[in-house]
Amino acid sequence: MVRIIGFFVGLGFCLVLAIAFFTGAYNHITNPPAETAEKEFHLHPKPLALESNGPFGKYDRAQLQRGFQVFKEVCSACHSLKYVAFRDLRDLGYSEAEVKAIADQWVIQQPSVNPDTGEPSTRKSLPADRFPAPFANEVAARAANNNAVPPDLSLMAKARENGPAYIHSLLTGYRDQPAELLKKFPATKTPEGLHYNPYFPNLNLAMPPPLVSDGQVTYADGTKATVDQMSTDVSAFLAWTAEPKLERRHAIGVAAFVFLLVFSVLTYMAYQNIWASKKRELANA
């Protein structure tokens, strides 16, 4: 009896799934999704070749230092790195003295108030401090950025699909709206204060182009600072901030793979040795 009830319950479940499938397919065919500007004109990120890509990837320290320079001189005016401490920059090849000098360029606001002036107290950053936010609070951030809050960039390369490639494409993707878009979707004209970028999901974003011309940053190592080069370098740097232990993870993965390979070979050899006599006995039986 229980088996019969179970059979009919399973049959009813399969029937409901079939009805749902065919109903959804019929509705999709008879009422296809409406075309939208975002669906038709949104572009996927262009591939970005970084040395950290792939299972054996490693960071290019010189590129990370250039990317940090782009962040410091361009991006840090609006964006924060709240999950990165100044002392973490030693992983980029900076010495302790250089890290202290870099930290000294940032100011941290104290919760206390200066009794003489009534202004918030401040102090120079220390290597143990994390990068401070460029704005005192969300209200100040919105007031300075057309009512938009610039996101923290610490984990941006992990928060977006194809993170480094997305960042690079976004930074180099600013352009005028195509005439075809305005003709087909006239209501999607970019509002005042926003900027058209086909790599952004809804095509318009509040951030103006941060990298506008070659030579905007003068690299310490003499690399020519084209817009594409600066975008690539800062994308690599943000890949590091999102996953600073990537090289260690890759090394552990390779070691684990080698261990499993050797273990598998030894296991097979032990199997052959243990059962060799039994196989001979069965063959002679």
PDB file of C-alpha atoms in Angstrom:
ATOM      1  CA  MET A   1       0.000   0.000   0.000  1.00  0.00           C
ATOM      2  CA  VAL A   2       2.790   2.386   0.898  1.00  0.00           C
ATOM      3  CA  ARG A   3       4.508   1.693  -2.424  1.00  0.00           C
ATOM      4  CA  ILE A   4       1.322   2.420  -4.339  1.00  0.00           C
ATOM      5  CA  ILE A   5       0.837   5.732  -2.496  1.00  0.00           C
ATOM      6  CA  GLY A   6       4.469   6.643  -3.115  1.00  0.00           C
ATOM      7  CA  PHE A   7       4.117   5.832  -6.797  1.00  0.00           C
ATOM      8  CA  PHE A   8       1.101   8.133  -7.189  1.00  0.00           C
ATOM      9  CA  VAL A   9       2.796  10.909  -5.184  1.00  0.00           C
ATOM     10  CA  GLY A  10       5.840  10.722  -7.457  1.00  0.00           C
ATOM     11  CA  LEU A  11       3.626  10.601 -10.525  1.00  0.00           C
ATOM     12  CA  GLY A  12       1.746  13.712  -9.353  1.00  0.00           C
ATOM     13  CA  PHE A  13       5.056  15.512  -8.710  1.00  0.00           C
ATOM     14  CA  CYS A  14       6.284  14.702 -12.232  1.00  0.00           C
ATOM     15  CA  LEU A  15       2.956  15.832 -13.670  1.00  0.00           C
ATOM     16  CA  VAL A  16       3.176  19.193 -11.892  1.00  0.00           C
ATOM     17  CA  LEU A  17       6.742  19.690 -13.181  1.00  0.00           C
ATOM     18  CA  ALA A  18       5.656  18.862 -16.734  1.00  0.00           C
ATOM     19  CA  ILE A  19       2.720  21.293 -16.551  1.00  0.00           C
ATOM     20  CA  ALA A  20       4.986  24.043 -15.198  1.00  0.00           C
ATOM     21  CA  PHE A  21       7.575  23.437 -17.917  1.00  0.00           C
ATOM     22  CA  PHE A  22       5.142  23.466 -20.821  1.00  0.00           C
ATOM     23  CA  THR A  23       3.236  26.457 -19.401  1.00  0.00           C
ATOM     24  CA  GLY A  24       6.448  28.450 -19.096  1.00  0.00           C
ATOM     25  CA  ALA A  25       7.569  27.470 -22.591  1.00  0.00           C
ATOM     26  CA  TYR A  26       4.186  28.428 -24.056  1.00  0.00           C
ATOM     27  CA  ASN A  27       4.188  31.815 -22.310  1.00  0.00           C
ATOM     28  CA  HIS A  28       7.752  32.494 -23.473  1.00  0.00           C
ATOM     29  CA  ILE A  29       6.814  31.721 -27.090  1.00  0.00           C
ATOM     30  CA  THR A  30       3.516  33.619 -27.125  1.00  0.00           C
ATOM     31  CA  ASN A  31       4.717  36.548 -24.976  1.00  0.00           C
ATOM     32  CA  PRO A  32       8.499  36.921 -25.491  1.00  0.00           C
ATOM     33  CA  PRO A  33      10.374  39.296 -23.143  1.00  0.00           C
ATOM     34  CA  ALA A  34      10.317  42.888 -24.297  1.00  0.00           C
ATOM     35  CA  GLU A  35      13.503  44.266 -25.817  1.00  0.00           C
ATOM     36  CA  THR A  36      15.299  46.696 -23.526  1.00  0.00           C
ATOM     37  CA  ALA A  37      18.180  49.069 -24.098  1.00  0.00           C
ATOM     38  CA  GLU A  38      20.203  47.367 -21.348  1.00  0.00           C
ATOM     39  CA  LYS A  39      19.718  43.939 -22.902  1.00  0.00           C
ATOM     40  CA  GLU A  40      20.592  45.026 -26.436  1.00  0.00           C
ATOM     41  CA  PHE A  41      23.410  47.527 -25.881  1.00  0.00           C
ATOM     42  CA  HIS A  42      25.105  46.243 -22.731  1.00  0.00           C
ATOM     43  CA  LEU A  43      28.529  44.803 -23.563  1.00  0.00           C
ATOM     44  CA  HIS A  44      30.421  42.052 -21.778  1.00  0.00           C
ATOM     45  CA  PRO A  45      33.938  42.897 -20.570  1.00  0.00           C
ATOM     46  CA  LYS A  46      36.787  42.514 -23.015  1.00  0.00           C
ATOM     47  CA  PRO A  47      39.323  39.814 -22.089  1.00  0.00           C
ATOM     48  CA  LEU A  48      42.206  41.132 -20.001  1.00  0.00           C
ATOM     49  CA  ALA A  49      45.505  39.251 -19.939  1.00  0.00           C
ATOM     50  CA  LEU A  50      47.129  39.490 -16.497  1.00  0.00           C
ATOM     51  CA  GLU A  51      49.990  37.404 -15.146  1.00  0.00           C
ATOM     52  CA  SER A  52      47.745  36.439 -12.214  1.00  0.00           C
ATOM     53  CA  ASN A  53      45.264  34.703 -14.520  1.00  0.00           C
ATOM     54  CA  GLY A  54      45.055  30.931 -14.598  1.00  0.00           C
ATOM     55  CA  PRO A  55      45.836  28.217 -12.023  1.00  0.00           C
ATOM     56  CA  PHE A  56      49.568  29.018 -12.045  1.00  0.00           C
ATOM     57  CA  GLY A  57      49.230  32.810 -12.143  1.00  0.00           C
ATOM     58  CA  LYS A  58      51.481  35.102 -10.136  1.00  0.00           C
ATOM     59  CA  TYR A  59      51.325  38.817  -9.510  1.00  0.00           C
ATOM     60  CA  ASP A  60      53.620  41.184 -11.370  1.00  0.00           C
ATOM     61  CA  ARG A  61      55.018  43.330  -8.519  1.00  0.00           C
ATOM     62  CA  ALA A  62      56.038  46.167 -10.847  1.00  0.00           C
ATOM     63  CA  GLN A  63      52.542  46.267 -12.318  1.00  0.00           C
ATOM     64  CA  LEU A  64      50.951  46.212  -8.857  1.00  0.00           C
ATOM     65  CA  GLN A  65      53.067  49.190  -7.813  1.00  0.00           C
ATOM     66  CA  ARG A  66      52.004  51.087 -10.937  1.00  0.00           C
ATOM     67  CA  GLY A  67      48.383  50.180 -10.242  1.00  0.00           C
ATOM     68  CA  PHE A  68      48.696  51.427  -6.686  1.00  0.00           C
ATOM     69  CA  GLN A  69      50.113  54.684  -8.003  1.00  0.00           C
ATOM     70  CA  VAL A  70      47.055  55.082 -10.260  1.00  0.00           C
ATOM     71  CA  PHE A  71      44.764  54.366  -7.317  1.00  0.00           C
ATOM     72  CA  LYS A  72      46.593  56.826  -5.061  1.00  0.00           C
ATOM     73  CA  GLU A  73      46.717  59.671  -7.579  1.00  0.00           C
ATOM     74  CA  VAL A  74      43.334  59.186  -9.279  1.00  0.00           C
ATOM     75  CA  CYS A  75      40.925  56.749  -7.637  1.00  0.00           C
ATOM     76  CA  SER A  76      41.517  57.560  -3.960  1.00  0.00           C
ATOM     77  CA  ALA A  77      39.885  60.973  -4.401  1.00  0.00           C
ATOM     78  CA  CYS A  78      36.499  59.207  -4.358  1.00  0.00           C
ATOM     79  CA  HIS A  79      36.995  55.533  -3.497  1.00  0.00           C
ATOM     80  CA  SER A  80      38.158  53.793  -0.350  1.00  0.00           C
ATOM     81  CA  LEU A  81      40.085  50.577   0.386  1.00  0.00           C
ATOM     82  CA  LYS A  82      38.690  49.832   3.818  1.00  0.00           C
ATOM     83  CA  TYR A  83      39.872  46.207   3.913  1.00  0.00           C
ATOM     84  CA  VAL A  84      43.502  46.983   3.018  1.00  0.00           C
ATOM     85  CA  ALA A  85      46.084  48.139   5.556  1.00  0.00           C
ATOM     86  CA  PHE A  86      49.099  50.215   4.621  1.00  0.00           C
ATOM     87  CA  ARG A  87      51.436  47.489   5.887  1.00  0.00           C
ATOM     88  CA  ASP A  88      49.920  45.104   3.319  1.00  0.00           C
ATOM     89  CA  LEU A  89      51.760  47.118   0.675  1.00  0.00           C
ATOM     90  CA  ARG A  90      54.945  45.304   1.673  1.00  0.00           C
ATOM     91  CA  ASP A  91      53.598  42.411  -0.417  1.00  0.00           C
ATOM     92  CA  LEU A  92      53.931  44.714  -3.443  1.00  0.00           C
ATOM     93  CA  GLY A  93      57.672  45.051  -2.862  1.00  0.00           C
ATOM     94  CA  TYR A  94      57.722  48.253  -0.798  1.00  0.00           C
ATOM     95  CA  SER A  95      60.153  48.459   2.116  1.00  0.00           C
ATOM     96  CA  GLU A  96      59.029  49.315   5.643  1.00  0.00           C
ATOM     97  CA  ALA A  97      60.378  52.841   5.247  1.00  0.00           C
ATOM     98  CA  GLU A  98      58.444  53.292   2.004  1.00  0.00           C
ATOM     99  CA  VAL A  99      55.262  51.967   3.631  1.00  0.00           C
ATOM    100  CA  LYS A 100      55.653  54.449   6.490  1.00  0.00           C
ATOM    101  CA  ALA A 101      56.169  57.277   3.993  1.00  0.00           C
ATOM    102  CA  ILE A 102      53.054  56.236   2.053  1.00  0.00           C
ATOM    103  CA  ALA A 103      50.938  55.994   5.217  1.00  0.00           C
ATOM    104  CA  ASP A 104      52.131  59.436   6.279  1.00  0.00           C
ATOM    105  CA  GLN A 105      50.420  60.915   3.196  1.00  0.00           C
ATOM    106  CA  TRP A 106      46.945  59.952   4.500  1.00  0.00           C
ATOM    107  CA  VAL A 107      45.122  61.615   7.392  1.00  0.00           C
ATOM    108  CA  ILE A 108      42.739  59.783   9.719  1.00  0.00           C
ATOM    109  CA  GLN A 109      39.952  61.590  11.536  1.00  0.00           C
ATOM    110  CA  GLN A 110      39.733  60.944  15.267  1.00  0.00           C
ATOM    111  CA  PRO A 111      36.420  60.558  17.123  1.00  0.00           C
ATOM    112  CA  SER A 112      37.503  63.330  19.491  1.00  0.00           C
ATOM    113  CA  VAL A 113      37.236  67.083  18.847  1.00  0.00           C
ATOM    114  CA  ASN A 114      40.021  69.621  19.044  1.00  0.00           C
ATOM    115  CA  PRO A 115      39.183  71.682  22.164  1.00  0.00           C
ATOM    116  CA  ASP A 116      40.785  74.821  20.733  1.00  0.00           C
ATOM    117  CA  THR A 117      39.082  74.920  17.329  1.00  0.00           C
ATOM    118  CA  GLY A 118      36.070  72.627  17.711  1.00  0.00           C
ATOM    119  CA  GLU A 119      37.148  70.762  14.568  1.00  0.00           C
ATOM    120  CA  PRO A 120      37.485  66.976  14.478  1.00  0.00           C
ATOM    121  CA  SER A 121      40.929  65.844  15.555  1.00  0.00           C
ATOM    122  CA  THR A 122      43.136  64.219  12.967  1.00  0.00           C
ATOM    123  CA  ARG A 123      46.396  62.322  12.900  1.00  0.00           C
ATOM    124  CA  LYS A 124      48.754  60.921  10.308  1.00  0.00           C
ATOM    125  CA  SER A 125      48.135  57.303   9.338  1.00  0.00           C
ATOM    126  CA  LEU A 126      50.351  54.502  10.593  1.00  0.00           C
ATOM    127  CA  PRO A 127      51.324  51.328   8.710  1.00  0.00           C
ATOM    128  CA  ALA A 128      48.880  49.346  10.864  1.00  0.00           C
ATOM    129  CA  ASP A 129      45.951  51.560   9.794  1.00  0.00           C
ATOM    130  CA  ARG A 130      43.659  50.740   6.926  1.00  0.00           C
ATOM    131  CA  PHE A 131      43.190  53.162   4.059  1.00  0.00           C
ATOM    132  CA  PRO A 132      40.811  55.884   5.281  1.00  0.00           C
ATOM    133  CA  ALA A 133      37.673  56.823   3.371  1.00  0.00           C
ATOM    134  CA  PRO A 134      37.918  60.025   1.302  1.00  0.00           C
ATOM    135  CA  PHE A 135      34.636  61.351   2.736  1.00  0.00           C
ATOM    136  CA  ALA A 136      33.598  61.817   6.341  1.00  0.00           C
ATOM    137  CA  ASN A 137      30.216  60.130   5.847  1.00  0.00           C
ATOM    138  CA  GLU A 138      27.661  59.045   3.254  1.00  0.00           C
ATOM    139  CA  VAL A 139      26.038  62.489   3.124  1.00  0.00           C
ATOM    140  CA  ALA A 140      29.341  64.116   2.194  1.00  0.00           C
ATOM    141  CA  ALA A 141      29.997  61.394  -0.390  1.00  0.00           C
ATOM    142  CA  ARG A 142      26.612  61.927  -2.056  1.00  0.00           C
ATOM    143  CA  ALA A 143      26.995  65.701  -2.027  1.00  0.00           C
ATOM    144  CA  ALA A 144      30.286  65.442  -3.901  1.00  0.00           C
ATOM    145  CA  ASN A 145      29.206  62.776  -6.407  1.00  0.00           C
ATOM    146  CA  ASN A 146      25.817  63.725  -7.854  1.00  0.00           C
ATOM    147  CA  ASN A 147      23.945  61.908  -5.066  1.00  0.00           C
ATOM    148  CA  ALA A 148      25.855  58.648  -5.702  1.00  0.00           C
ATOM    149  CA  VAL A 149      28.082  56.947  -3.135  1.00  0.00           C
ATOM    150  CA  PRO A 150      31.384  55.738  -4.667  1.00  0.00           C
ATOM    151  CA  PRO A 151      31.784  52.061  -3.737  1.00  0.00           C
ATOM    152  CA  ASP A 152      34.686  50.694  -1.778  1.00  0.00           C
ATOM    153  CA  LEU A 153      37.162  49.047  -4.155  1.00  0.00           C
ATOM    154  CA  SER A 154      38.775  46.518  -1.804  1.00  0.00           C
ATOM    155  CA  LEU A 155      36.769  43.555  -3.117  1.00  0.00           C
ATOM    156  CA  MET A 156      35.503  45.002  -6.397  1.00  0.00           C
ATOM    157  CA  ALA A 157      37.459  42.492  -8.480  1.00  0.00           C
ATOM    158  CA  LYS A 158      35.559  39.700  -6.687  1.00  0.00           C
ATOM    159  CA  ALA A 159      32.209  41.470  -6.497  1.00  0.00           C
ATOM    160  CA  ARG A 160      31.844  41.678 -10.289  1.00  0.00           C
ATOM    161  CA  GLU A 161      31.898  38.866 -12.821  1.00  0.00           C
ATOM    162  CA  ASN A 162      35.276  38.826 -14.592  1.00  0.00           C
ATOM    163  CA  GLY A 163      36.296  41.479 -12.067  1.00  0.00           C
ATOM    164  CA  PRO A 164      39.630  42.786 -13.427  1.00  0.00           C
ATOM    165  CA  ALA A 165      38.368  42.612 -17.020  1.00  0.00           C
ATOM    166  CA  TYR A 166      35.167  44.413 -15.983  1.00  0.00           C
ATOM    167  CA  ILE A 167      37.131  47.179 -14.256  1.00  0.00           C
ATOM    168  CA  HIS A 168      39.427  47.645 -17.249  1.00  0.00           C
ATOM    169  CA  SER A 169      36.540  47.692 -19.748  1.00  0.00           C
ATOM    170  CA  LEU A 170      34.562  50.118 -17.593  1.00  0.00           C
ATOM    171  CA  LEU A 171      37.482  52.538 -17.264  1.00  0.00           C
ATOM    172  CA  THR A 172      38.134  52.532 -21.005  1.00  0.00           C
ATOM    173  CA  GLY A 173      34.504  52.211 -22.154  1.00  0.00           C
ATOM    174  CA  TYR A 174      33.180  55.778 -21.843  1.00  0.00           C
ATOM    175  CA  ARG A 175      31.726  57.053 -25.108  1.00  0.00           C
ATOM    176  CA  ASP A 176      28.830  58.994 -26.616  1.00  0.00           C
ATOM    177  CA  GLN A 177      25.485  57.256 -26.834  1.00  0.00           C
ATOM    178  CA  PRO A 178      25.114  55.522 -30.219  1.00  0.00           C
ATOM    179  CA  ALA A 179      22.543  57.045 -32.560  1.00  0.00           C
ATOM    180  CA  GLU A 180      20.898  53.641 -32.955  1.00  0.00           C
ATOM    181  CA  LEU A 181      20.199  53.506 -29.215  1.00  0.00           C
ATOM    182  CA  LEU A 182      18.605  56.955 -29.169  1.00  0.00           C
ATOM    183  CA  LYS A 183      16.562  56.109 -32.259  1.00  0.00           C
ATOM    184  CA  LYS A 184      15.278  52.799 -30.920  1.00  0.00           C
ATOM    185  CA  PHE A 185      14.920  53.814 -27.266  1.00  0.00           C
ATOM    186  CA  PRO A 186      14.564  57.621 -27.188  1.00  0.00           C
ATOM    187  CA  ALA A 187      13.548  57.550 -23.512  1.00  0.00           C
ATOM    188  CA  THR A 188      16.971  56.189 -22.533  1.00  0.00           C
ATOM    189  CA  LYS A 189      18.902  59.371 -23.303  1.00  0.00           C
ATOM    190  CA  THR A 190      21.616  59.740 -20.688  1.00  0.00           C
ATOM    191  CA  PRO A 191      20.346  62.119 -17.967  1.00  0.00           C
ATOM    192  CA  GLU A 192      22.249  65.240 -17.028  1.00  0.00           C
ATOM    193  CA  GLY A 193      25.061  64.398 -14.628  1.00  0.00           C
ATOM    194  CA  LEU A 194      25.387  60.775 -15.729  1.00  0.00           C
ATOM    195  CA  HIS A 195      27.769  59.234 -18.242  1.00  0.00           C
ATOM    196  CA  TYR A 196      27.137  56.591 -20.891  1.00  0.00           C
ATOM    197  CA  ASN A 197      29.183  53.410 -20.591  1.00  0.00           C
ATOM    198  CA  PRO A 198      28.005  50.192 -22.297  1.00  0.00           C
ATOM    199  CA  TYR A 199      29.969  48.026 -19.854  1.00  0.00           C
ATOM    200  CA  PHE A 200      27.903  49.279 -16.908  1.00  0.00           C
ATOM    201  CA  PRO A 201      24.742  47.149 -16.390  1.00  0.00           C
ATOM    202  CA  ASN A 202      22.226  49.984 -16.828  1.00  0.00           C
ATOM    203  CA  LEU A 203      24.445  51.852 -19.350  1.00  0.00           C
ATOM    204  CA  ASN A 204      24.626  55.101 -17.341  1.00  0.00           C
ATOM    205  CA  LEU A 205      26.673  55.797 -14.232  1.00  0.00           C
ATOM    206  CA  ALA A 206      27.438  58.798 -12.073  1.00  0.00           C
ATOM    207  CA  MET A 207      31.229  58.416 -12.128  1.00  0.00           C
ATOM    208  CA  PRO A 208      32.826  60.609 -14.804  1.00  0.00           C
ATOM    209  CA  PRO A 209      35.747  59.150 -16.764  1.00  0.00           C
ATOM    210  CA  PRO A 210      38.592  59.006 -14.213  1.00  0.00           C
ATOM    211  CA  LEU A 211      41.327  58.357 -16.797  1.00  0.00           C
ATOM    212  CA  VAL A 212      40.924  60.933 -19.527  1.00  0.00           C
ATOM    213  CA  SER A 213      44.318  61.251 -21.214  1.00  0.00           C
ATOM    214  CA  ASP A 214      47.703  59.623 -21.633  1.00  0.00           C
ATOM    215  CA  GLY A 215      50.317  60.782 -19.170  1.00  0.00           C
ATOM    216  CA  GLN A 216      47.767  61.538 -16.450  1.00  0.00           C
ATOM    217  CA  VAL A 217      50.082  59.635 -14.090  1.00  0.00           C
ATOM    218  CA  THR A 218      53.868  59.704 -14.311  1.00  0.00           C
ATOM    219  CA  TYR A 219      55.095  56.218 -13.511  1.00  0.00           C
ATOM    220  CA  ALA A 220      58.132  55.965 -11.284  1.00  0.00           C
ATOM    221  CA  ASP A 221      59.565  53.118 -13.382  1.00  0.00           C
ATOM    222  CA  GLY A 222      59.304  55.084 -16.636  1.00  0.00           C
ATOM    223  CA  THR A 223      56.506  52.989 -18.190  1.00  0.00           C
ATOM    224  CA  LYS A 224      54.476  54.968 -20.714  1.00  0.00           C
ATOM    225  CA  ALA A 225      51.210  55.831 -18.975  1.00  0.00           C
ATOM    226  CA  THR A 226      48.587  55.420 -21.682  1.00  0.00           C
ATOM    227  CA  VAL A 227      44.930  55.214 -20.658  1.00  0.00           C
ATOM    228  CA  ASP A 228      44.910  51.517 -21.501  1.00  0.00           C
ATOM    229  CA  GLN A 229      48.111  50.911 -19.510  1.00  0.00           C
ATOM    230  CA  MET A 230      46.816  52.781 -16.457  1.00  0.00           C
ATOM    231  CA  SER A 231      43.488  50.915 -16.633  1.00  0.00           C
ATOM    232  CA  THR A 232      45.280  47.572 -16.879  1.00  0.00           C
ATOM    233  CA  ASP A 233      47.602  48.374 -13.981  1.00  0.00           C
ATOM    234  CA  VAL A 234      44.886  49.547 -11.600  1.00  0.00           C
ATOM    235  CA  SER A 235      42.782  46.505 -12.538  1.00  0.00           C
ATOM    236  CA  ALA A 236      45.711  44.259 -11.608  1.00  0.00           C
ATOM    237  CA  PHE A 237      46.130  46.160  -8.333  1.00  0.00           C
ATOM    238  CA  LEU A 238      42.447  45.711  -7.451  1.00  0.00           C
ATOM    239  CA  ALA A 239      42.733  42.010  -8.293  1.00  0.00           C
ATOM    240  CA  TRP A 240      45.446  41.892  -5.620  1.00  0.00           C
ATOM    241  CA  THR A 241      43.400  43.820  -3.027  1.00  0.00           C
ATOM    242  CA  ALA A 242      40.536  41.371  -3.547  1.00  0.00           C
ATOM    243  CA  GLU A 243      42.756  38.283  -3.275  1.00  0.00           C
ATOM    244  CA  PRO A 244      46.170  39.073  -1.780  1.00  0.00           C
ATOM    245  CA  LYS A 245      46.833  35.384  -0.984  1.00  0.00           C
ATOM    246  CA  LEU A 246      46.271  34.192  -4.562  1.00  0.00           C
ATOM    247  CA  GLU A 247      49.862  33.035  -5.076  1.00  0.00           C
ATOM    248  CA  ARG A 248      49.819  31.035  -1.851  1.00  0.00           C
ATOM    249  CA  ARG A 249      46.500  29.450  -2.815  1.00  0.00           C
ATOM    250  CA  HIS A 250      47.901  28.472  -6.210  1.00  0.00           C
ATOM    251  CA  ALA A 251      51.031  27.000  -4.590  1.00  0.00           C
ATOM    252  CA  ILE A 252      48.928  24.943  -2.156  1.00  0.00           C
ATOM    253  CA  GLY A 253      46.748  23.742  -5.033  1.00  0.00           C
ATOM    254  CA  VAL A 254      49.774  22.579  -7.035  1.00  0.00           C
ATOM    255  CA  ALA A 255      51.234  20.819  -3.976  1.00  0.00           C
ATOM    256  CA  ALA A 256      47.893  19.105  -3.299  1.00  0.00           C
ATOM    257  CA  PHE A 257      47.653  17.985  -6.932  1.00  0.00           C
ATOM    258  CA  VAL A 258      51.184  16.529  -6.862  1.00  0.00           C
ATOM    259  CA  PHE A 259      50.443  14.771  -3.565  1.00  0.00           C
ATOM    260  CA  LEU A 260      47.238  13.223  -4.921  1.00  0.00           C
ATOM    261  CA  LEU A 261      49.033  12.143  -8.098  1.00  0.00           C
ATOM    262  CA  VAL A 262      51.855  10.425  -6.162  1.00  0.00           C
ATOM    263  CA  PHE A 263      49.331   8.936  -3.728  1.00  0.00           C
ATOM    264  CA  SER A 264      47.290   7.522  -6.614  1.00  0.00           C
ATOM    265  CA  VAL A 265      50.390   5.926  -8.205  1.00  0.00           C
ATOM    266  CA  LEU A 266      51.489   4.382  -4.886  1.00  0.00           C
ATOM    267  CA  THR A 267      47.966   3.122  -4.223  1.00  0.00           C
ATOM    268  CA  TYR A 268      47.813   1.473  -7.633  1.00  0.00           C
ATOM    269  CA  MET A 269      51.231  -0.122  -7.147  1.00  0.00           C
ATOM    270  CA  ALA A 270      50.197  -1.410  -3.693  1.00  0.00           C
ATOM    271  CA  TYR A 271      47.014  -2.807  -5.202  1.00  0.00           C
ATOM    272  CA  GLN A 272      49.009  -4.617  -7.897  1.00  0.00           C
ATOM    273  CA  ASN A 273      51.451  -6.012  -5.329  1.00  0.00           C
ATOM    274  CA  ILE A 274      48.799  -7.198  -2.857  1.00  0.00           C
ATOM    275  CA  TRP A 275      46.566  -8.883  -5.397  1.00  0.00           C
ATOM    276  CA  ALA A 276      49.253 -10.251  -7.719  1.00  0.00           C
ATOM    277  CA  SER A 277      49.407 -13.628  -5.910  1.00  0.00           C
ATOM    278  CA  LYS A 278      45.622 -13.911  -5.777  1.00  0.00           C
ATOM    279  CA  LYS A 279      45.395 -13.264  -9.519  1.00  0.00           C
ATOM    280  CA  ARG A 280      47.964 -16.030 -10.171  1.00  0.00           C
ATOM    281  CA  GLU A 281      45.997 -18.451  -7.986  1.00  0.00           C
ATOM    282  CA  LEU A 282      42.767 -17.635  -9.818  1.00  0.00           C
ATOM    283  CA  ALA A 283      44.535 -18.017 -13.188  1.00  0.00           C
ATOM    284  CA  ASN A 284      45.907 -21.465 -12.205  1.00  0.00           C
ATOM    285  CA  ALA A 285      42.645 -22.662 -10.696  1.00  0.00           C
TER     286      ALA A 285
END
